[in-house]
CSV table of C-alpha atoms and ligand atoms in Angstrom, one decimal:
chain,number,residue,atom,x,y,z
F,1,MET,CA,6.3,35.2,1.0
F,2,THR,CA,7.5,32.4,3.3
F,3,ILE,CA,7.0,28.8,2.4
F,4,LYS,CA,4.3,28.6,5.1
F,5,THR,CA,2.3,31.5,3.8
F,6,LYS,CA,2.6,30.1,0.3
F,7,LEU,CA,1.4,26.8,1.4
F,8,ILE,CA,-1.5,28.1,3.4
F,9,LYS,CA,-2.5,30.3,0.4
F,10,LYS,CA,-2.3,27.3,-1.8
F,11,SER,CA,-4.3,25.1,0.6
F,12,LYS,CA,-7.1,27.6,0.6
F,13,SER,CA,-7.4,27.2,-3.1
F,14,ALA,CA,-9.2,24.1,-4.4
F,15,ARG,CA,-5.9,22.7,-5.6
F,16,MET,CA,-4.3,20.8,-2.8
F,17,GLN,CA,-3.8,17.3,-3.9
F,18,ILE,CA,-1.5,15.0,-2.0
F,19,LEU,CA,0.5,12.4,-4.0
F,20,VAL,CA,1.3,9.3,-1.9
F,21,LEU,CA,4.1,7.1,-3.2
F,22,ASN,CA,5.2,3.6,-2.3
F,23,SER,CA,8.4,2.8,-4.3
F,24,GLY,CA,9.5,-0.8,-4.5
F,25,SER,CA,12.5,-2.3,-6.2
F,26,SER,CA,10.7,-2.7,-9.5
F,27,SER,CA,7.4,-1.0,-8.9
F,28,VAL,CA,5.9,2.3,-7.8
F,29,LYS,CA,2.4,2.3,-6.4
F,30,TYR,CA,0.7,5.7,-6.0
F,31,GLN,CA,-2.5,7.5,-5.0
F,32,LEU,CA,-3.6,11.0,-5.5
F,33,ILE,CA,-5.7,12.1,-2.5
F,34,ASN,CA,-7.6,15.3,-2.1
F,35,GLY,CA,-5.9,17.2,0.8
F,36,GLY,CA,-9.2,19.0,1.6
F,37,ASN,CA,-11.5,16.0,2.3
F,38,LEU,CA,-8.9,13.2,2.1
F,39,LYS,CA,-10.9,11.5,-0.6
F,40,LEU,CA,-9.1,9.2,-3.0
F,41,LEU,CA,-9.0,10.6,-6.5
F,42,VAL,CA,-6.7,8.3,-8.4
F,43,ARG,CA,-4.7,5.1,-7.8
F,44,GLY,CA,-2.0,3.6,-10.0
F,45,ASN,CA,0.7,1.1,-10.2
F,46,ILE,CA,3.8,0.8,-12.4
F,47,SER,CA,5.4,-2.6,-12.3
F,48,ARG,CA,8.4,-4.3,-14.0
F,49,ILE,CA,10.4,-1.0,-13.8
F,50,GLY,CA,13.8,-1.6,-15.4
F,51,THR,CA,12.4,-3.5,-18.3
F,52,ASP,CA,11.2,-2.8,-21.9
F,53,ASP,CA,7.7,-4.1,-21.0
F,54,ALA,CA,7.0,-2.2,-17.8
F,55,GLN,CA,3.3,-2.1,-17.0
F,56,PHE,CA,1.4,1.0,-16.2
F,57,TRP,CA,-2.1,1.1,-14.7
F,58,GLN,CA,-4.1,4.0,-13.4
F,59,ARG,CA,-7.7,4.3,-12.3
F,60,LYS,CA,-9.7,7.4,-11.5
F,61,GLU,CA,-12.2,7.0,-8.7
F,62,ASN,CA,-14.9,8.7,-10.7
F,63,GLY,CA,-14.3,6.4,-13.7
F,64,GLY,CA,-11.6,6.0,-16.3
F,65,GLU,CA,-8.8,3.5,-16.5
F,66,VAL,CA,-5.5,3.7,-18.3
F,67,LYS,CA,-3.3,0.7,-19.0
F,68,PHE,CA,-0.3,0.2,-21.2
F,69,THR,CA,3.1,-1.5,-21.5
F,70,ARG,CA,6.2,0.4,-22.5
F,71,PRO,CA,9.9,0.6,-21.6
F,72,ILE,CA,10.4,2.3,-18.2
F,73,LEU,CA,13.9,1.9,-17.2
F,74,ASN,CA,14.2,3.5,-13.8
F,75,HIS,CA,12.3,5.2,-11.0
F,76,GLU,CA,12.7,8.7,-12.4
F,77,GLN,CA,11.1,7.6,-15.7
F,78,ALA,CA,8.3,5.8,-13.7
F,79,ILE,CA,7.5,9.0,-11.7
F,80,GLN,CA,7.7,11.1,-14.9
F,81,GLN,CA,5.3,8.7,-16.5
F,82,LEU,CA,2.8,8.9,-13.6
F,83,LEU,CA,3.0,12.7,-13.5
F,84,ASP,CA,2.4,12.9,-17.3
F,85,SER,CA,-0.5,10.6,-16.9
F,86,LEU,CA,-2.0,12.7,-14.0
F,87,LEU,CA,-1.6,15.7,-16.2
F,88,TYR,CA,-2.8,14.2,-19.5
F,89,LYS,CA,-5.8,16.2,-20.7
F,90,LYS,CA,-8.1,13.3,-21.7
F,91,THR,CA,-7.6,10.9,-18.9
F,92,GLY,CA,-5.7,12.8,-16.2
F,93,ILE,CA,-6.9,14.9,-13.3
F,94,LEU,CA,-4.3,17.6,-12.7
F,95,LYS,CA,-4.2,20.9,-14.7
F,96,ASN,CA,-0.8,21.8,-13.4
F,97,LEU,CA,2.0,20.2,-11.5
F,98,SER,CA,1.6,23.0,-9.0
F,99,ASP,CA,-1.8,21.4,-8.1
F,100,ILE,CA,0.3,18.9,-6.0
F,101,PHE,CA,0.4,20.4,-2.6
F,102,ALA,CA,2.8,17.8,-1.1
F,103,VAL,CA,4.2,14.3,-1.6
F,104,GLY,CA,4.1,11.7,1.1
F,105,HIS,CA,6.6,8.8,0.7
F,106,ARG,CA,6.3,5.5,2.4
F,107,VAL,CA,9.7,4.6,3.9
F,108,VAL,CA,10.0,1.2,5.5
F,109,HIS,CA,12.9,1.8,7.9
F,110,GLY,CA,13.6,4.9,10.0
F,111,GLY,CA,15.8,3.1,12.5
F,112,GLU,CA,16.1,4.9,15.8
F,113,TYR,CA,16.3,8.3,14.0
F,114,PHE,CA,12.6,8.7,13.2
F,115,SER,CA,9.7,8.4,15.5
F,116,ARG,CA,7.4,10.6,13.5
F,117,PRO,CA,6.7,11.6,9.9
F,118,THR,CA,9.4,14.0,8.8
F,119,LEU,CA,9.9,16.7,6.2
F,120,ILE,CA,12.6,15.6,3.8
F,121,ASN,CA,15.8,17.5,3.4
F,122,ASP,CA,19.4,16.5,2.6
F,123,GLU,CA,20.0,15.5,6.2
F,124,VAL,CA,16.9,13.3,6.4
F,125,MET,CA,17.9,11.7,3.1
F,126,ASN,CA,21.3,10.9,4.6
F,127,LYS,CA,19.7,9.3,7.6
F,128,ILE,CA,17.3,7.2,5.5
F,129,SER,CA,20.3,6.1,3.5
F,130,GLN,CA,22.1,5.1,6.7
F,131,CYS,CA,19.0,3.0,7.6
F,132,SER,CA,19.4,1.2,4.2
F,133,GLN,CA,21.7,-1.4,5.8
F,134,LEU,CA,18.8,-2.4,8.1
F,135,ALA,CA,16.3,-2.6,5.1
F,136,PRO,CA,18.5,-3.3,2.1
F,137,LEU,CA,15.5,-4.4,-0.1
F,138,HIS,CA,13.2,-1.5,0.8
F,139,ASN,CA,15.0,1.8,1.7
F,140,PRO,CA,17.2,2.0,-1.5
F,141,PRO,CA,14.3,2.0,-4.0
F,142,GLN,CA,12.3,4.3,-1.7
F,143,LEU,CA,15.3,6.8,-1.7
F,144,LYS,CA,15.3,6.6,-5.5
F,145,GLY,CA,11.6,7.5,-5.5
F,146,ILE,CA,12.2,10.5,-3.2
F,147,GLU,CA,15.2,11.6,-5.3
F,148,ALA,CA,13.2,11.5,-8.5
F,149,CYS,CA,10.3,13.4,-7.0
F,150,ARG,CA,12.6,16.1,-5.6
F,151,ARG,CA,14.0,16.6,-9.1
F,152,LEU,CA,10.7,16.4,-11.0
F,153,ILE,CA,8.4,18.3,-8.6
F,154,GLN,CA,10.6,21.0,-7.3
F,155,GLY,CA,9.5,23.3,-4.6
F,156,VAL,CA,6.8,20.9,-3.3
F,157,PRO,CA,7.3,19.6,0.3
F,158,GLN,CA,8.2,15.9,0.5
F,159,VAL,CA,7.4,14.0,3.6
F,160,ALA,CA,8.7,10.6,4.7
F,161,VAL,CA,6.3,8.4,6.7
F,162,PHE,CA,8.1,5.5,8.3
F,163,ASP,CA,6.7,1.9,8.8
F,164,THR,CA,8.9,1.7,11.9
F,165,ALA,CA,8.0,5.1,13.5
F,166,PHE,CA,4.8,4.0,15.3
F,167,HIS,CA,6.8,1.3,17.1
F,168,GLN,CA,9.4,3.7,18.5
F,169,THR,CA,7.4,4.0,21.7
F,170,ILE,CA,8.1,0.3,22.5
F,171,PRO,CA,10.1,0.3,25.7
F,172,PRO,CA,13.6,-1.3,25.9
F,173,VAL,CA,12.2,-4.2,27.9
F,174,ALA,CA,10.3,-5.3,24.8
F,175,TYR,CA,12.7,-4.1,22.1
F,176,MET,CA,16.0,-5.5,23.4
F,177,TYR,CA,17.1,-9.0,22.6
F,178,GLY,CA,19.1,-11.1,25.0
F,179,LEU,CA,22.3,-10.6,23.1
F,180,PRO,CA,25.5,-9.0,24.5
F,181,TYR,CA,24.7,-5.3,25.0
F,182,ASP,CA,27.5,-4.1,22.8
F,183,LYS,CA,25.8,-5.8,19.8
F,184,TYR,CA,22.9,-3.3,20.3
F,185,LYS,CA,25.3,-0.4,20.7
F,186,LYS,CA,27.5,-1.3,17.8
F,187,HIS,CA,25.0,-2.7,15.3
F,188,ARG,CA,21.7,-1.4,16.5
F,189,ILE,CA,20.3,-4.9,16.8
F,190,ARG,CA,16.9,-4.5,18.4
F,191,ARG,CA,13.2,-4.9,17.7
F,192,TYR,CA,12.0,-2.2,15.3
F,193,GLY,CA,8.7,-3.5,14.1
F,194,PHE,CA,7.0,-2.9,10.8
F,195,HIS,CA,3.5,-2.3,9.4
F,196,GLY,CA,3.4,0.7,11.8
F,197,THR,CA,1.2,2.9,9.6
F,198,SER,CA,-1.4,0.1,9.4
F,199,HIS,CA,-1.4,-0.7,13.1
F,200,TYR,CA,-1.7,3.1,13.8
F,201,TYR,CA,-4.6,3.5,11.4
F,202,VAL,CA,-6.7,0.5,12.6
F,203,ALA,CA,-6.1,1.3,16.3
F,204,HIS,CA,-7.2,4.9,15.9
F,205,ARG,CA,-10.1,3.8,13.7
F,206,ALA,CA,-11.2,1.3,16.3
F,207,ALA,CA,-11.2,4.0,19.0
F,208,THR,CA,-13.4,6.1,16.7
F,209,LEU,CA,-15.8,3.2,16.1
F,210,GLU,CA,-15.8,2.5,19.9
F,211,LYS,CA,-16.6,6.2,20.5
F,212,GLN,CA,-13.7,6.2,23.1
F,213,PRO,CA,-10.5,8.2,23.2
F,214,VAL,CA,-7.7,6.0,22.0
F,215,GLU,CA,-5.8,7.1,25.2
F,216,LYS,CA,-8.3,5.1,27.3
F,217,LEU,CA,-8.0,1.8,25.3
F,218,LYS,CA,-5.9,-1.3,25.3
F,219,ILE,CA,-5.9,-2.6,21.8
F,220,ILE,CA,-4.4,-5.6,20.0
F,221,THR,CA,-4.1,-5.2,16.2
F,222,CYS,CA,-3.5,-8.2,13.9
F,223,HIS,CA,-2.3,-7.1,10.5
F,224,LEU,CA,-2.6,-10.5,8.6
F,225,GLY,CA,-1.5,-10.3,5.0
F,226,ASN,CA,1.2,-11.9,3.0
F,227,GLY,CA,3.5,-10.3,5.6
F,228,SER,CA,1.8,-10.4,9.1
F,229,SER,CA,2.3,-8.8,12.5
F,230,VAL,CA,0.5,-8.2,15.7
F,231,ALA,CA,0.9,-5.1,17.9
F,232,ALA,CA,0.0,-4.3,21.5
F,233,ILE,CA,-1.2,-0.7,21.8
F,234,LYS,CA,-1.8,1.0,25.2
F,235,GLY,CA,-3.3,4.5,25.3
F,236,GLY,CA,-2.6,5.0,21.6
F,237,LYS,CA,1.1,4.0,21.9
F,238,CYS,CA,2.6,0.8,20.7
F,239,ILE,CA,4.2,-1.2,23.5
F,240,ASP,CA,5.2,-4.3,21.6
F,241,THR,CA,5.0,-5.9,18.2
F,242,SER,CA,5.8,-9.3,16.7
F,243,MET,CA,8.1,-8.3,13.9
F,244,GLY,CA,11.6,-7.5,15.1
F,245,PHE,CA,14.9,-6.4,13.8
F,246,THR,CA,13.6,-7.4,10.4
F,247,PRO,CA,10.1,-8.4,9.2
F,248,LEU,CA,11.0,-12.1,9.5
F,249,GLU,CA,10.2,-12.4,13.2
F,250,GLY,CA,6.9,-13.3,14.8
F,251,LEU,CA,4.0,-14.9,12.9
F,252,VAL,CA,4.2,-17.5,10.3
F,253,MET,CA,3.7,-15.6,7.0
F,254,GLY,CA,3.2,-16.2,3.3
F,255,THR,CA,6.8,-17.2,2.7
F,256,ARG,CA,8.5,-16.1,6.0
F,257,ALA,CA,9.2,-18.5,8.8
F,258,GLY,CA,8.5,-16.2,11.7
F,259,ASP,CA,9.8,-17.2,15.2
F,260,ILE,CA,12.3,-20.0,15.1
F,261,ASP,CA,15.1,-21.1,17.4
F,262,CYS,CA,18.3,-19.4,16.0
F,263,SER,CA,20.2,-22.6,16.6
F,264,ALA,CA,18.0,-24.4,14.1
F,265,VAL,CA,19.2,-21.9,11.6
F,266,LEU,CA,22.8,-22.5,12.4
F,267,TYR,CA,22.3,-26.2,12.4
F,268,LEU,CA,20.7,-26.1,8.9
F,269,MET,CA,23.5,-23.9,7.5
F,270,ARG,CA,26.0,-26.5,8.7
F,271,GLN,CA,24.0,-29.6,7.7
F,272,GLU,CA,23.1,-28.3,4.2
F,273,ASN,CA,26.2,-26.2,3.7
F,274,LEU,CA,24.1,-23.1,3.1
F,275,ASN,CA,25.7,-19.6,3.1
F,276,ALA,CA,24.0,-16.6,4.6
F,277,GLU,CA,22.4,-15.6,1.4
F,278,LYS,CA,20.9,-19.0,0.8
F,279,MET,CA,19.7,-19.2,4.4
F,280,ASP,CA,18.2,-15.8,4.0
F,281,THR,CA,16.2,-16.9,0.9
F,282,LEU,CA,15.1,-20.1,2.7
F,283,LEU,CA,13.8,-18.2,5.7
F,284,ASN,CA,12.2,-15.3,3.9
F,285,LYS,CA,11.0,-16.7,0.6
F,286,GLN,CA,10.6,-20.5,0.9
F,287,SER,CA,9.2,-20.9,4.4
F,288,GLY,CA,5.9,-19.9,6.0
F,289,LEU,CA,2.6,-21.1,4.5
F,290,LEU,CA,4.4,-21.9,1.2
F,291,GLY,CA,7.1,-24.0,2.8
F,292,LEU,CA,4.8,-25.8,5.2
F,293,SER,CA,2.1,-26.6,2.7
F,294,GLY,CA,4.1,-27.0,-0.5
F,295,VAL,CA,1.0,-25.6,-2.1
F,296,SER,CA,1.0,-21.8,-2.0
F,297,ASN,CA,1.8,-18.7,0.0
F,298,ASP,CA,-1.8,-17.6,-0.6
F,299,MET,CA,-4.2,-18.2,2.2
F,300,ARG,CA,-7.1,-18.7,-0.1
F,301,LYS,CA,-5.3,-21.6,-1.8
F,302,ILE,CA,-4.3,-23.0,1.5
F,303,ILE,CA,-7.9,-23.0,2.8
F,304,GLU,CA,-9.1,-24.5,-0.5
F,305,ALA,CA,-6.5,-27.3,-0.3
F,306,ALA,CA,-7.2,-27.9,3.4
F,307,ASP,CA,-10.9,-28.2,2.6
F,308,LYS,CA,-9.9,-31.0,0.2
F,309,ASN,CA,-8.1,-32.8,2.9
F,310,ASN,CA,-4.6,-31.7,1.9
F,311,GLU,CA,-2.8,-32.6,5.2
F,312,ARG,CA,0.1,-30.1,4.9
F,313,SER,CA,-2.2,-27.3,4.0
F,314,ARG,CA,-4.3,-28.1,7.0
F,315,LEU,CA,-1.2,-28.0,9.1
F,316,ALA,CA,-0.1,-24.7,7.6
F,317,PHE,CA,-3.5,-23.2,8.4
F,318,ASP,CA,-3.5,-24.5,11.9
F,319,ILE,CA,0.1,-23.2,12.6
F,320,PHE,CA,-0.7,-19.8,11.1
F,321,CYS,CA,-3.8,-19.4,13.4
F,322,TYR,CA,-2.1,-20.9,16.5
F,323,ARG,CA,0.8,-18.4,16.2
F,324,VAL,CA,-1.6,-15.5,16.0
F,325,LYS,CA,-3.5,-16.8,19.0
F,326,LYS,CA,-0.3,-17.1,21.0
F,327,TYR,CA,0.6,-13.5,20.3
F,328,ILE,CA,-2.8,-12.3,21.4
F,329,GLY,CA,-2.4,-14.2,24.7
F,330,ALA,CA,1.1,-12.8,25.2
F,331,TYR,CA,0.0,-9.2,24.4
F,332,THR,CA,-3.1,-9.5,26.6
F,333,ALA,CA,-0.6,-10.2,29.4
F,334,ALA,CA,1.7,-7.4,28.3
F,335,LEU,CA,-1.2,-4.9,28.3
F,336,ASN,CA,-2.6,-6.3,31.5
F,337,GLY,CA,-6.0,-6.9,29.8
F,338,VAL,CA,-7.4,-5.9,26.5
F,339,ASP,CA,-10.5,-3.9,25.4
F,340,VAL,CA,-10.4,-4.3,21.6
F,341,LEU,CA,-9.0,-6.8,19.1
F,342,VAL,CA,-8.7,-5.8,15.5
F,343,PHE,CA,-8.2,-7.9,12.4
F,344,THR,CA,-6.9,-6.2,9.2
F,345,ALA,CA,-5.1,-6.7,5.9
F,346,GLY,CA,-5.8,-9.4,3.2
F,347,ILE,CA,-6.3,-12.4,5.5
F,348,GLY,CA,-7.6,-10.4,8.6
F,349,GLU,CA,-10.2,-8.5,6.6
F,350,ASN,CA,-11.4,-11.4,4.4
F,351,SER,CA,-11.1,-14.7,6.1
F,352,PRO,CA,-13.8,-15.6,8.6
F,353,ALA,CA,-12.2,-19.1,8.9
F,354,VAL,CA,-8.9,-17.6,10.2
F,355,ARG,CA,-10.7,-15.3,12.6
F,356,THR,CA,-12.8,-18.1,13.9
F,357,ARG,CA,-9.8,-20.4,14.5
F,358,VAL,CA,-7.8,-17.6,16.2
F,359,CYS,CA,-10.6,-16.6,18.6
F,360,GLU,CA,-11.5,-20.2,19.4
F,361,GLN,CA,-11.0,-21.1,23.0
F,362,LEU,CA,-10.0,-17.5,24.0
F,363,ASP,CA,-13.2,-17.2,26.0
F,364,TYR,CA,-11.4,-17.2,29.3
F,365,LEU,CA,-9.8,-14.0,28.2
F,366,GLY,CA,-13.1,-12.5,27.2
F,367,PHE,CA,-13.1,-12.9,23.4
F,368,ASP,CA,-16.5,-14.0,22.3
F,369,LEU,CA,-16.9,-14.0,18.5
F,370,ASP,CA,-20.4,-13.7,16.9
F,371,HIS,CA,-20.1,-16.5,14.4
F,372,TYR,CA,-23.0,-15.3,12.3
F,373,ILE,CA,-21.7,-11.8,11.8
F,374,ASN,CA,-18.1,-13.0,11.4
F,375,ASN,CA,-19.1,-15.3,8.6
F,376,GLN,CA,-20.9,-12.5,6.8
F,377,THR,CA,-18.0,-10.1,7.2
F,378,ILE,CA,-15.6,-10.0,4.2
F,379,GLY,CA,-13.6,-6.9,3.5
F,380,THR,CA,-15.8,-4.5,5.4
F,381,GLU,CA,-15.6,-2.6,8.6
F,382,SER,CA,-17.6,-4.5,11.2
F,383,LYS,CA,-17.9,-5.4,14.9
F,384,ILE,CA,-17.8,-9.2,14.9
F,385,SER,CA,-18.0,-10.0,18.6
F,386,LYS,CA,-21.2,-10.6,20.6
F,387,ASN,CA,-22.7,-7.7,22.4
F,388,ASN,CA,-21.8,-9.1,25.8
F,389,SER,CA,-18.2,-10.0,24.8
F,390,LYS,CA,-15.8,-8.5,27.3
F,391,VAL,CA,-13.4,-7.7,24.4
F,392,ASN,CA,-14.9,-6.0,21.3
F,393,ILE,CA,-13.6,-7.7,18.1
F,394,TRP,CA,-13.5,-5.7,14.9
F,395,THR,CA,-12.5,-6.1,11.3
F,396,ILE,CA,-11.2,-2.9,9.9
F,397,PRO,CA,-9.8,-2.6,6.3
F,398,THR,CA,-6.5,-0.9,6.6
F,399,ASN,CA,-5.7,2.3,4.7
F,400,GLU,CA,-2.0,3.2,4.9
F,401,GLU,CA,-2.2,5.7,2.1
F,402,LEU,CA,-4.8,7.7,3.9
F,403,VAL,CA,-2.5,7.9,7.0
F,404,ILE,CA,0.4,8.9,4.8
F,405,ALA,CA,-1.7,11.7,3.2
F,406,LYS,CA,-2.9,12.9,6.5
F,407,GLN,CA,0.4,12.8,8.2
F,408,THR,CA,2.0,14.5,5.2
F,409,LEU,CA,-0.5,17.4,5.6
F,410,ASP,CA,0.2,17.6,9.3
F,411,VAL,CA,3.9,17.9,8.8
F,412,VAL,CA,3.5,20.5,6.1
F,413,TYR,CA,1.1,22.6,8.3
F,414,SER,CA,3.6,22.4,11.1
F,415,ILE,CA,6.5,23.8,9.1
H,501,LIG,P1,0.5,-7.8,1.3
H,501,LIG,O1,0.0,-6.4,1.3
H,501,LIG,O2,1.3,-8.2,2.6
H,501,LIG,O3,1.0,-8.3,0.1
H,501,LIG,P2,-2.4,-8.4,1.6
H,501,LIG,O4,-2.7,-7.6,2.8
H,501,LIG,O5,-2.9,-8.0,0.3
H,501,LIG,O6,-0.8,-8.7,1.5
H,501,LIG,O7,-2.9,-9.9,1.9
H,501,LIG,C1,-2.6,-11.0,1.0
H,501,LIG,C2,-3.2,-12.2,1.7
H,501,LIG,O8,-4.6,-12.1,1.9
H,501,LIG,C3,-3.0,-13.5,0.8
H,501,LIG,O9,-2.5,-14.6,1.6
H,501,LIG,C4,-4.4,-13.8,0.3
H,501,LIG,O10,-4.6,-15.1,0.1
H,501,LIG,C5,-5.2,-13.3,1.6
H,501,LIG,N1,-6.6,-13.2,1.2
H,501,LIG,C6,-7.2,-12.3,0.4
H,501,LIG,N2,-8.5,-12.5,0.3
H,501,LIG,C7,-8.8,-13.6,1.1
H,501,LIG,C8,-9.9,-14.4,1.4
H,501,LIG,N3,-11.1,-14.1,0.9
H,501,LIG,N4,-9.8,-15.4,2.3
H,501,LIG,C9,-8.6,-15.8,2.8
H,501,LIG,N5,-7.4,-15.1,2.5
H,501,LIG,C10,-7.5,-14.0,1.7
């Protein structure tokens, strides 16, 4: 029997669960999704991997939560633990490991190698590993997660779904920087973009909600979370996005600076005698909302403090919103008009105050927010523009795991 026949046979049985894994440096987040109806069955999170008091948490959608602390020293042990827990008679959900039809792995950086989800084999592993220099914090732990799964769940297809893949349609005019061309050729320095799975999901979801083919729409998607980015999507294809060579570029984020004159970075390094590592920490971990406000990287706390007249928190809020607005203006130009604007992720889905400020005085471009509906909308899918607004504005909760599960299935079926 060929692998394809085996898989089709298996998929016709009731047992075709998709395991979706997101491996970080000290954590593994996972979801088990029914491959038939794409419904979430179980979600879980293992944190503090590498320590004696790693924390395990798992919840079944139809009830039942497991929580404990125990030594989990590496990713392989973490994945073994989650598989044991899924198989555990009392609180688990799987009868057999062979109930897992496929595993979908979130991989942050696919460089220029990957423009679509890809079935993992040794050559793919090798290429993901080569992309590690572009994402040293993300790709290595994700590779560890893949390696562990390949060992522990043998014979099950493993698929890599890349954060960068959706942005591979961005044309050179938008992805090239004004550096000497050989720096691109030699070091692959260019805009890659991130959060691709989220931008892809909300853009397609918006088209469904609009009852229009995505190919006919010009959409701007704002993924506003702790990390934030905006994308311009024409006919379902991304044509520009605010994150660049790394996730540092673009919007002001929880702890990242976003766009900044490179000379200011060099100046700071010289003035404060900072080496590259210290500068990297300053730009990625001590800047953004946190650095500006001195209060927090958390938008809820910024808004709370701003409401109590904390000047720097007000400034942080204003700068955050202004930067989003600027990108919306820029991408309206890049798209030559816009039909739909989408807000998603922690801040985009939950903060009427941010959405109000971003859309304020964008009326000349056709954005007309319905303030009543906007203020009622927290964490739900909703159209928040007035009926006669030229641009329809939506909040759409993102669902990257669903995309990973669906794309994993698509790849397996196309084998
Ligand atoms: P990430 O996945 O990048 O870590 P999330 O998408 O979970 O981030 O978003 C986290 C951000 O969402 C935090 O800044 C948090 O304050 C913000 N957030 C969550 N709920 C609200 C809310 N009700 N109002 C404002 N901001 C919120």
